[in-house]
Coordinates of C-alpha atoms and ligand atoms in Angstrom, one line a residue:
M25 CA 38.9 78.4 -19.4
E26 CA 36.3 77.0 -16.9
R27 CA 37.1 73.5 -15.7
P28 CA 34.5 70.7 -16.3
A29 CA 32.7 69.3 -13.3
F30 CA 35.2 66.3 -13.2
D31 CA 38.7 65.7 -14.3
A32 CA 37.8 62.2 -15.1
I33 CA 34.8 60.1 -15.4
I34 CA 35.4 56.3 -14.9
V35 CA 32.8 53.8 -16.3
G36 CA 32.5 50.7 -14.1
A37 CA 33.0 49.9 -10.5
G38 CA 34.7 46.6 -11.0
F39 CA 38.3 45.9 -10.0
A40 CA 39.6 48.2 -12.8
G41 CA 37.2 51.1 -11.9
L42 CA 37.7 50.9 -8.2
Y43 CA 41.4 51.1 -8.4
M44 CA 41.4 53.9 -11.0
L45 CA 39.2 56.0 -8.6
H46 CA 41.4 55.4 -5.8
R47 CA 44.5 56.3 -7.7
L48 CA 43.1 59.5 -9.4
R49 CA 41.6 60.7 -6.1
R50 CA 45.1 60.2 -4.3
M51 CA 46.6 62.5 -7.1
G52 CA 44.0 65.1 -6.4
F53 CA 41.9 64.6 -9.4
R54 CA 38.2 65.1 -9.2
A55 CA 36.9 61.8 -10.4
L56 CA 33.5 60.1 -10.7
V57 CA 32.7 56.5 -11.3
L58 CA 29.4 55.6 -13.3
E59 CA 28.3 52.0 -12.6
A60 CA 25.4 50.2 -14.4
G61 CA 24.8 47.7 -11.2
S62 CA 23.6 48.7 -7.8
G63 CA 26.9 47.6 -6.2
V64 CA 30.7 47.3 -6.8
G65 CA 32.4 44.2 -8.1
G66 CA 31.6 44.3 -11.9
T67 CA 32.1 40.6 -13.2
W68 CA 31.7 39.5 -9.6
Y69 CA 28.6 41.5 -9.0
W70 CA 26.8 39.9 -12.0
N71 CA 28.1 36.3 -12.2
R72 CA 26.4 34.8 -9.2
Y73 CA 25.5 31.4 -10.8
P74 CA 26.1 28.2 -8.8
G75 CA 29.7 27.3 -8.6
A76 CA 31.0 30.6 -9.8
R77 CA 34.6 31.1 -8.7
C78 CA 37.8 32.5 -10.0
D79 CA 40.2 29.8 -11.5
I80 CA 43.1 31.8 -10.9
E81 CA 44.4 31.1 -7.3
S82 CA 43.1 33.7 -4.7
M83 CA 46.4 34.8 -3.4
Q84 CA 47.2 35.9 -6.9
Y85 CA 43.9 37.1 -8.0
S86 CA 44.0 40.1 -5.7
Y87 CA 45.3 43.6 -5.6
Q88 CA 49.0 44.3 -4.8
F89 CA 49.0 48.0 -4.8
D90 CA 48.6 48.4 -1.2
E91 CA 50.8 46.2 1.1
A92 CA 48.5 46.5 4.1
L93 CA 45.4 45.3 2.1
Q94 CA 47.2 42.2 0.8
Q95 CA 48.6 41.4 4.4
E96 CA 45.3 41.9 6.2
W97 CA 42.9 40.2 3.8
D98 CA 42.6 36.5 4.4
W99 CA 41.4 34.2 1.6
T100 CA 39.6 31.0 2.7
E101 CA 40.0 28.9 -0.4
R102 CA 42.7 28.1 -2.9
Y103 CA 40.3 29.4 -5.5
A104 CA 37.9 31.9 -4.1
A105 CA 34.1 31.5 -4.8
Q106 CA 32.1 34.5 -6.2
P107 CA 30.6 35.6 -2.7
E108 CA 34.1 35.9 -1.3
I109 CA 35.5 37.9 -4.1
L110 CA 32.6 40.1 -4.1
R111 CA 33.2 40.7 -0.3
Y112 CA 36.7 41.5 -1.1
A113 CA 35.7 44.2 -3.7
E114 CA 33.3 45.6 -1.1
H115 CA 35.8 45.6 1.6
V116 CA 38.3 47.5 -0.9
A117 CA 35.6 50.1 -1.7
E118 CA 35.0 50.6 2.1
R119 CA 38.6 50.7 3.1
F120 CA 39.4 53.4 0.7
D121 CA 36.1 55.2 1.2
L122 CA 35.4 55.0 -2.7
K123 CA 31.6 54.8 -2.7
R124 CA 31.2 58.5 -2.1
D125 CA 32.4 58.9 -5.6
I126 CA 30.5 56.1 -7.3
R127 CA 27.0 56.6 -8.8
F128 CA 25.2 53.1 -8.9
D129 CA 22.4 52.2 -11.2
A130 CA 23.9 54.6 -13.6
R131 CA 24.3 53.0 -17.0
V132 CA 26.2 55.1 -19.5
T133 CA 24.6 55.4 -22.9
S134 CA 26.8 57.9 -24.6
A135 CA 30.2 59.7 -24.4
V136 CA 30.7 62.5 -26.9
F137 CA 33.9 64.6 -27.4
D138 CA 33.4 68.2 -27.4
E139 CA 36.4 69.3 -29.4
A140 CA 36.0 73.0 -28.8
A141 CA 36.2 72.5 -25.1
A142 CA 38.4 69.4 -25.2
E143 CA 36.0 67.7 -22.8
W144 CA 33.8 64.6 -22.9
I145 CA 30.1 64.9 -22.3
V146 CA 28.9 61.5 -20.8
T147 CA 25.3 60.6 -20.5
T148 CA 23.6 57.9 -18.5
E149 CA 20.2 56.4 -18.8
A150 CA 19.0 58.9 -16.3
G151 CA 19.9 61.5 -18.9
D152 CA 21.9 63.9 -17.0
P153 CA 25.0 65.0 -19.2
L154 CA 28.2 65.2 -17.2
R155 CA 31.5 66.9 -18.3
A156 CA 35.0 65.5 -17.8
G157 CA 38.4 66.1 -19.3
F158 CA 39.0 62.5 -19.6
V159 CA 37.0 59.4 -19.8
I160 CA 38.3 55.9 -18.6
M161 CA 36.4 52.9 -19.8
A162 CA 36.7 50.3 -17.1
T163 CA 33.9 48.4 -18.5
G164 CA 35.4 44.9 -18.3
C165 CA 36.3 42.4 -21.1
I166 CA 33.5 40.0 -20.6
S167 CA 30.5 42.1 -19.5
T168 CA 27.9 41.9 -22.0
A169 CA 25.9 38.7 -21.8
N170 CA 25.2 36.8 -25.1
T171 CA 21.9 35.1 -25.6
P172 CA 21.9 33.5 -28.9
A173 CA 19.0 33.5 -31.3
F174 CA 17.6 30.1 -32.6
P175 CA 16.6 29.4 -36.3
S176 CA 12.9 28.6 -35.4
G177 CA 12.5 31.2 -32.6
D178 CA 12.2 31.4 -28.8
N179 CA 8.9 30.8 -27.0
F180 CA 10.2 29.2 -23.9
A181 CA 7.6 29.8 -21.2
G182 CA 9.7 28.3 -18.3
V183 CA 12.1 30.1 -15.9
R184 CA 15.4 31.3 -17.8
Y185 CA 18.7 32.4 -16.5
H186 CA 21.9 33.7 -17.9
T187 CA 25.0 32.8 -15.9
G188 CA 26.3 36.4 -16.5
R189 CA 22.9 38.0 -15.2
W190 CA 22.2 35.7 -12.3
P191 CA 19.5 36.8 -9.8
H192 CA 20.6 38.0 -6.3
E193 CA 18.2 35.7 -4.5
K194 CA 18.9 32.0 -4.2
V195 CA 17.7 30.1 -7.2
S196 CA 16.3 26.6 -6.3
F197 CA 16.4 23.8 -8.9
K198 CA 14.9 21.3 -6.5
D199 CA 12.6 18.9 -8.3
K200 CA 13.0 20.8 -11.6
R201 CA 13.9 19.6 -15.1
V202 CA 16.7 22.0 -15.9
G203 CA 18.6 22.5 -19.3
V204 CA 22.0 24.1 -19.6
I205 CA 23.1 25.5 -23.0
G206 CA 26.7 25.8 -23.3
T207 CA 29.9 24.0 -22.0
G208 CA 32.4 26.9 -21.4
S209 CA 34.0 27.9 -18.2
S210 CA 30.8 29.2 -16.6
A211 CA 28.9 26.0 -17.6
V212 CA 31.7 23.7 -16.3
Q213 CA 31.4 25.3 -13.0
A214 CA 27.6 25.3 -12.8
I215 CA 26.7 21.9 -14.2
P216 CA 28.1 19.8 -11.4
L217 CA 26.1 21.8 -8.7
I218 CA 22.8 22.1 -10.8
A219 CA 23.0 18.4 -11.3
E220 CA 23.2 17.7 -7.5
E221 CA 20.1 19.8 -7.0
A222 CA 17.8 19.2 -10.1
D223 CA 15.5 16.3 -10.7
H224 CA 17.0 16.1 -14.1
L225 CA 19.8 18.1 -16.0
T226 CA 20.1 18.2 -19.8
V227 CA 23.2 19.7 -21.1
F228 CA 23.3 20.9 -24.6
Q229 CA 26.8 20.9 -25.8
R230 CA 28.0 22.4 -29.2
T231 CA 31.7 22.2 -28.6
A232 CA 33.3 19.8 -26.2
N233 CA 35.9 21.7 -24.1
Y234 CA 39.3 20.8 -22.5
S235 CA 39.0 21.1 -18.7
V236 CA 41.5 20.2 -16.0
P237 CA 40.8 19.7 -12.3
A238 CA 41.0 22.6 -10.0
H239 CA 41.7 20.5 -6.9
N240 CA 40.2 23.4 -4.9
G241 CA 40.0 23.3 -1.1
P242 CA 40.5 25.4 2.0
L243 CA 43.6 27.5 1.7
D244 CA 46.4 26.2 4.0
P245 CA 47.0 28.9 6.6
E246 CA 50.7 28.0 6.4
V247 CA 50.8 28.6 2.5
Q248 CA 49.1 31.9 3.0
R249 CA 51.5 32.8 5.9
R250 CA 54.5 32.0 3.7
I251 CA 53.4 33.8 0.7
K252 CA 52.5 36.9 2.8
A253 CA 56.1 36.9 4.4
D254 CA 57.3 37.9 1.0
Y255 CA 54.4 38.8 -1.1
P256 CA 56.4 41.2 -3.5
A257 CA 58.5 38.1 -4.5
L258 CA 55.5 36.3 -5.7
R259 CA 54.1 39.2 -7.6
Q260 CA 57.5 39.8 -9.2
R261 CA 57.7 36.2 -10.2
A262 CA 54.2 36.4 -11.8
S263 CA 55.1 39.6 -13.7
K264 CA 57.9 37.8 -15.4
T265 CA 55.5 35.1 -17.0
R266 CA 53.4 35.6 -20.0
A267 CA 50.0 35.3 -18.2
C268 CA 51.2 37.3 -15.2
I269 CA 50.6 34.2 -12.9
D270 CA 53.3 32.7 -10.7
L271 CA 53.5 29.3 -12.4
V272 CA 56.3 27.3 -13.7
F273 CA 56.1 27.6 -17.5
G274 CA 58.3 24.8 -18.8
T275 CA 61.0 25.6 -21.2
K276 CA 61.4 22.1 -22.6
K277 CA 59.5 21.2 -25.8
A278 CA 57.1 18.3 -25.7
L279 CA 58.5 16.8 -28.9
E280 CA 61.9 16.8 -27.7
V281 CA 61.4 14.6 -24.5
S282 CA 60.5 10.9 -24.3
A283 CA 56.9 9.8 -24.3
E284 CA 57.4 8.7 -20.6
E285 CA 58.8 12.1 -19.6
R286 CA 55.8 13.8 -21.3
Q287 CA 53.4 11.6 -19.5
R288 CA 55.0 12.3 -16.2
E289 CA 55.0 15.9 -16.6
Y290 CA 51.3 16.0 -17.7
E291 CA 50.4 13.7 -14.8
A292 CA 52.1 15.9 -12.4
R293 CA 50.5 19.0 -13.7
W294 CA 47.1 17.3 -13.6
A295 CA 47.7 16.4 -10.1
M296 CA 48.7 19.9 -9.1
G297 CA 45.5 21.3 -10.7
G298 CA 44.5 24.5 -12.5
F299 CA 46.3 26.6 -15.0
G300 CA 49.6 25.1 -14.2
F301 CA 48.6 22.6 -16.9
T302 CA 49.1 25.3 -19.6
G303 CA 52.8 25.6 -18.9
A304 CA 53.8 22.0 -19.3
F305 CA 55.9 22.5 -22.4
A306 CA 56.9 25.5 -24.5
D307 CA 55.8 24.3 -27.9
I308 CA 52.1 23.4 -27.1
P309 CA 50.8 26.9 -28.0
L310 CA 52.9 26.9 -31.2
D311 CA 53.2 23.4 -32.7
L312 CA 50.3 21.3 -33.7
E313 CA 52.1 18.0 -33.1
A314 CA 53.2 18.9 -29.7
N315 CA 49.6 20.2 -29.0
R316 CA 48.2 16.7 -29.9
T317 CA 50.1 15.1 -27.1
V318 CA 48.2 17.1 -24.5
Q319 CA 45.0 16.6 -26.3
D320 CA 45.5 12.9 -26.2
F321 CA 46.4 13.1 -22.6
I322 CA 43.1 14.9 -21.6
R323 CA 41.0 12.7 -23.7
G324 CA 42.6 9.8 -21.9
K325 CA 41.6 11.2 -18.6
I326 CA 38.0 11.8 -19.9
R327 CA 37.8 8.2 -20.7
E328 CA 39.1 7.2 -17.4
I329 CA 36.6 9.4 -15.5
V330 CA 33.3 8.9 -17.6
H331 CA 32.0 5.5 -17.3
D332 CA 30.0 5.2 -20.6
P333 CA 32.4 5.3 -23.6
E334 CA 30.0 6.9 -25.9
I335 CA 29.4 9.8 -23.5
A336 CA 33.2 10.1 -22.9
Q337 CA 33.6 10.2 -26.7
R338 CA 31.1 13.1 -26.9
L339 CA 32.8 15.0 -24.2
S340 CA 36.2 14.6 -25.8
P341 CA 37.3 17.8 -27.4
T342 CA 38.8 17.6 -30.9
N343 CA 40.1 21.2 -31.5
T344 CA 43.4 22.5 -30.6
F345 CA 44.2 22.6 -26.8
G346 CA 44.4 26.1 -25.6
C347 CA 42.6 27.6 -28.5
K348 CA 39.5 28.2 -26.8
R349 CA 40.1 29.1 -23.0
L350 CA 40.9 26.2 -21.0
C351 CA 38.3 25.4 -18.3
V352 CA 39.0 24.5 -14.7
D353 CA 36.5 22.3 -12.9
T354 CA 35.5 20.4 -9.9
N355 CA 33.8 17.1 -10.7
Y356 CA 32.8 18.4 -14.1
F357 CA 33.4 15.1 -16.3
A358 CA 32.2 12.8 -13.4
T359 CA 28.9 14.6 -13.4
Y360 CA 28.1 12.8 -16.5
N361 CA 28.2 9.5 -14.5
R362 CA 25.0 10.6 -12.7
P363 CA 21.7 8.9 -13.7
N364 CA 19.9 12.3 -13.7
V365 CA 22.3 14.0 -16.4
T366 CA 21.8 13.9 -20.1
L367 CA 24.3 15.2 -22.5
V368 CA 22.9 16.3 -25.9
D369 CA 25.3 17.0 -28.7
V370 CA 24.2 19.9 -30.7
S371 CA 27.2 20.3 -32.9
A372 CA 26.0 18.5 -36.1
T373 CA 22.3 19.1 -35.2
P374 CA 21.9 22.5 -33.8
I375 CA 19.2 23.7 -31.5
E376 CA 16.3 24.4 -33.7
A377 CA 14.1 26.3 -31.4
L378 CA 13.0 27.1 -27.8
T379 CA 9.7 25.8 -27.7
S380 CA 7.1 26.9 -24.9
S381 CA 8.0 23.6 -23.0
G382 CA 11.7 23.2 -23.7
V383 CA 14.4 22.8 -26.3
K384 CA 14.0 21.2 -29.7
V385 CA 16.9 19.4 -31.2
G386 CA 16.7 17.2 -34.3
G387 CA 12.9 17.2 -34.3
R388 CA 12.9 16.0 -30.6
D389 CA 11.7 17.9 -27.7
Y390 CA 13.5 18.1 -24.4
A391 CA 10.9 19.2 -21.7
L392 CA 12.3 21.6 -19.2
D393 CA 11.1 23.7 -16.3
A394 CA 14.0 26.0 -16.2
L395 CA 16.8 26.9 -18.8
V396 CA 20.2 28.3 -17.9
F397 CA 22.0 30.2 -20.8
A398 CA 25.7 29.6 -20.2
T399 CA 26.2 31.0 -23.7
G400 CA 28.9 33.5 -23.0
F401 CA 29.5 37.1 -23.8
D402 CA 30.0 39.6 -26.5
A403 CA 33.5 40.0 -25.3
M404 CA 36.1 42.8 -25.4
T405 CA 34.2 45.0 -27.8
G406 CA 30.5 44.3 -27.0
T407 CA 30.3 46.6 -24.1
L408 CA 32.0 49.5 -25.7
N409 CA 30.1 49.1 -28.9
R410 CA 26.9 49.5 -27.0
I411 CA 27.8 52.8 -25.7
D412 CA 27.4 55.7 -28.4
I413 CA 31.0 56.9 -28.1
R414 CA 31.9 59.8 -30.6
G415 CA 35.3 61.2 -30.9
R416 CA 36.6 64.0 -33.3
D417 CA 34.1 65.1 -35.9
G418 CA 31.4 63.1 -34.4
A419 CA 33.1 59.8 -35.6
K420 CA 31.6 56.8 -33.9
L421 CA 33.9 54.2 -32.1
K422 CA 31.5 51.5 -33.4
D423 CA 32.2 52.5 -37.1
K424 CA 35.9 52.6 -36.5
W425 CA 35.9 49.1 -35.1
E426 CA 33.5 47.7 -37.8
D427 CA 36.3 45.5 -39.0
G428 CA 37.6 44.7 -35.7
P429 CA 38.8 46.7 -32.7
R430 CA 41.7 49.2 -33.4
T431 CA 43.6 50.5 -30.5
Y432 CA 47.1 51.5 -29.5
L433 CA 48.3 49.2 -26.8
G434 CA 44.7 48.6 -25.8
L435 CA 44.9 52.0 -24.1
G436 CA 43.8 54.6 -26.6
M437 CA 42.4 55.1 -30.0
A438 CA 43.3 57.5 -32.8
G439 CA 40.3 60.0 -33.2
F440 CA 39.3 59.6 -29.7
P441 CA 41.4 62.0 -27.5
N442 CA 41.4 61.7 -23.7
L443 CA 39.6 58.4 -23.8
F444 CA 41.3 55.4 -22.3
T445 CA 40.5 51.8 -22.0
V446 CA 41.4 49.6 -19.1
T447 CA 42.4 46.2 -20.4
G448 CA 41.1 47.1 -23.8
P449 CA 41.4 45.0 -27.0
G450 CA 45.0 44.9 -28.1
S451 CA 46.3 44.4 -24.6
P452 CA 47.2 41.2 -22.9
S453 CA 43.9 41.3 -20.6
V454 CA 42.0 38.2 -20.9
L455 CA 45.0 36.1 -21.6
T456 CA 46.5 36.9 -18.1
N457 CA 45.6 37.1 -14.6
M458 CA 43.3 40.3 -14.6
L459 CA 44.1 41.8 -11.4
P460 CA 47.7 42.7 -12.0
T461 CA 47.2 43.5 -15.5
I462 CA 44.5 45.9 -14.5
E463 CA 46.7 47.5 -12.1
Q464 CA 49.4 48.0 -14.7
H465 CA 46.9 49.8 -16.9
V466 CA 45.4 51.9 -14.2
E467 CA 49.0 53.0 -13.0
W468 CA 50.1 53.8 -16.6
I469 CA 46.8 55.9 -17.2
A470 CA 47.3 57.6 -13.8
D471 CA 51.0 58.4 -14.5
C472 CA 50.1 59.6 -17.9
L473 CA 47.4 62.0 -16.5
A474 CA 49.9 63.3 -14.0
H475 CA 52.3 63.9 -16.8
L476 CA 49.8 65.9 -18.8
R477 CA 48.9 68.0 -15.7
S478 CA 52.4 68.8 -14.8
N479 CA 53.4 69.8 -18.3
G480 CA 50.3 71.7 -19.2
F481 CA 48.9 69.4 -21.8
R482 CA 45.1 69.2 -22.2
T483 CA 44.8 66.4 -24.6
I484 CA 46.5 63.0 -25.5
E485 CA 45.6 60.9 -28.4
A486 CA 47.0 57.9 -30.1
A487 CA 48.6 58.6 -33.5
R488 CA 47.0 56.7 -36.4
E489 CA 50.5 55.3 -37.6
A490 CA 51.2 54.1 -34.2
E491 CA 47.9 52.5 -33.9
D492 CA 48.1 50.8 -37.3
A493 CA 51.5 49.3 -36.4
W494 CA 50.2 48.0 -33.1
V495 CA 47.1 46.5 -34.7
D496 CA 49.4 44.8 -37.3
H497 CA 51.7 43.6 -34.7
T498 CA 49.0 42.2 -32.5
A499 CA 47.5 40.3 -35.6
E500 CA 51.1 39.1 -36.6
V501 CA 51.8 37.6 -33.1
A502 CA 48.5 35.9 -32.8
G503 CA 49.1 34.3 -36.2
T504 CA 52.3 32.6 -35.1
T505 CA 50.1 30.7 -32.3
L506 CA 47.5 28.0 -32.6
R507 CA 45.1 30.3 -31.1
V508 CA 43.7 31.4 -34.4
T509 CA 42.8 27.9 -35.5
C510 CA 39.4 27.3 -33.9
N511 CA 36.2 29.3 -33.2
S512 CA 36.5 31.3 -29.9
W513 CA 35.2 34.4 -28.2
Y514 CA 38.8 35.8 -28.5
L515 CA 38.2 35.9 -32.3
G516 CA 34.6 37.2 -31.8
S517 CA 33.3 33.9 -33.6
N518 CA 30.7 33.3 -31.0
I519 CA 28.7 36.3 -32.1
A520 CA 26.9 36.4 -35.4
G521 CA 28.4 38.9 -37.7
K522 CA 31.2 39.9 -35.6
P523 CA 34.5 40.3 -37.6
R524 CA 37.0 37.5 -37.0
V525 CA 39.9 39.2 -35.3
F526 CA 42.1 38.0 -32.4
M527 CA 41.3 40.8 -30.0
P528 CA 43.7 40.3 -27.1
Y529 CA 47.5 40.8 -27.4
V530 CA 49.1 37.3 -27.2
G531 CA 52.8 38.5 -27.1
G532 CA 52.9 38.0 -23.3
F533 CA 52.8 40.3 -20.3
P534 CA 56.6 41.0 -20.0
A535 CA 57.0 42.1 -23.6
Y536 CA 53.7 44.2 -23.4
V537 CA 54.9 46.1 -20.1
Q538 CA 58.3 46.7 -21.8
K539 CA 56.6 48.3 -24.8
C540 CA 54.4 50.4 -22.6
Q541 CA 57.4 51.6 -20.5
E542 CA 59.4 52.4 -23.7
V543 CA 56.5 54.6 -25.0
V544 CA 56.7 56.5 -21.8
A545 CA 60.5 56.8 -21.8
K546 CA 60.3 58.2 -25.2
G547 CA 57.7 61.0 -24.2
Y548 CA 54.7 59.1 -24.9
D549 CA 55.9 57.8 -28.2
G550 CA 52.9 57.2 -30.6
F551 CA 50.7 59.7 -28.8
R552 CA 50.0 63.2 -29.6
L553 CA 50.0 65.5 -26.8
S554 CA 48.7 69.1 -27.1
Ligands
NAP10 P1 32.0 30.9 -23.3 O1 33.3 30.3 -23.0 O2 31.8 31.8 -24.5 O3 30.9 29.6 -23.6 C1 29.8 29.7 -24.1 C2 29.2 28.4 -24.5 O4 27.9 28.5 -25.0 C3 30.0 27.5 -25.5 O5 30.1 26.2 -25.0 C4 29.2 27.8 -26.8 O6 29.4 26.7 -27.7 C5 27.8 27.8 -26.3 N1 26.8 28.4 -27.1 C6 26.8 29.6 -27.5 N2 25.8 29.7 -28.5 C7 25.3 28.6 -28.6 C8 24.3 28.0 -29.3 N3 23.5 28.8 -30.1 N4 23.9 26.6 -29.3 C9 24.6 25.9 -28.4 N5 25.6 26.3 -27.6 C10 25.9 27.6 -27.8 O7 31.2 31.5 -22.0 P2 31.5 31.3 -20.5 O8 31.4 30.0 -20.2 O9 30.5 32.3 -19.8 O10 33.0 31.9 -20.3 C11 33.4 33.2 -21.0 C12 34.7 33.5 -20.4 O11 34.5 34.1 -19.1 C13 35.7 32.3 -20.1 O12 36.4 31.9 -21.3 C14 36.6 33.0 -19.1 O13 37.5 33.8 -19.7 C15 35.6 33.7 -18.3 N6 35.2 33.0 -17.1 C16 36.0 32.6 -16.2 C17 35.8 31.9 -15.0 C18 36.6 31.5 -14.2 O14 37.6 32.2 -13.7 N7 36.6 30.4 -13.5 C19 34.3 31.3 -15.0 C20 33.5 31.7 -15.9 C21 33.9 32.4 -17.0 P3 30.6 27.0 -28.7 O15 31.9 26.5 -27.9 O16 30.4 26.0 -29.8 O17 30.7 28.4 -29.2

């Protein structure tokens, strides 16, 4: 039978797509990447808002597959800012000569499985259908920006931005009255910098969020040298933690220690900065009473930082800690001490409309020259559902996922042979440090394709029973945590009409990796190979 033009088409040139391409090419596969943007970097290509940086430490938010790469690349800050991460993605693309197999400005609109030929037909906005034996969706978990609709419409005539679609040229807010809608991770990073530049900043907050200080700064060369002296050891330690981050996850329970010990631990973690805070006590994600101790601690910190008690109160979250994603900030709460910043609570009284001159809340107009939507993303399923993906018998993935995503291990789907998702729903993905978990998926998929090739198989497809069992298991594990007790994008509740399903796998990276390895050891257990 004639071979298709490509062995594999990879959709997306972010960190997942770049490594997938490199890996497949090294194995002698003819692979092509289709990328909607004009450059590599994925998330870091699009999210260029002021203050954008990764809140996983740079020494960990980086590839480990190539020892020379991780030795030679020097990070400048404890947490790398977006321009530096984008330079890193560019460097990787150049270093491994990847761009010759990437088509930019090529947004994929459909992927249709041709059963007779056992091939995928992939079409881009440019229209040209391309054929490949396999399709690998490296489309990112948080890549489709969400701009909410407002009950009485949107006629805003000023300049508007979305944090996830920021212009490439410098945006100046000097002398401008700026509004920010949202107080999630993106807003928490952008607000302090916009406040420094704008004439006036008005923040529209629907849900107050927990945020801990980053304590960012230049990366100590000695720390960098020490880590590089035995980089694999750090990576190994990270891989043993649930979030695949080298952090000390406490094994003690918050409710089993004295109030003084708890306070000491929280203070120490607060002083350390960043996600280390989430590892203070083992029962925080599971037990509401334990969780309340950390809630109280952070609310206390907010009261210490914010001078006006009423504003401090408004900024104090009341939901479960860790239910929505924890934010990591630099000067976020202190920004509300500035005279040019106004906090508008839109929880009880939602935004009614965007008028031509600003934002209308509770009958009052807030006049603005520029409006920043920090309103998040249609996460995990949004990007895939916007591509017309059709598997066996022309069945649409969107229909299959009508009541929530269904995958086997977040890697494959019943009814969709030879289609893989990197960090798809049902995998730990967004609950982890994405770089190593991307690598784990890429390597699993690459090994799988090598296995198919060497054993003369043309197709692989998740079995429905295996998929059903995995979906049930994913829901069951999520149900044992407090993560399902609030509204969050993990549950799809930020998007009108989206089914309420906890989408990532919360059972932790080590358990997940073990399951993936067992599946392989048992001859791709739960998949059908033909
Ligand atoms: P997000 O966490 O979903 O936050 C969106 C914000 O917009 C929320 O405060 C939300 O309020 C608000 N909002 C949405 N619709 C609204 C409406 N109609 N009226 C008023 N407020 C509205 O989005 P994000 O901040 O872009 O972050 C998304 C994820 O990206 C993060 O959780 C994180 O995983 C990742 N991220 C990471 C970093 C980093 O590494 N530092 C930085 C940025 C983003 P509600 O909470 O009430 O829905």
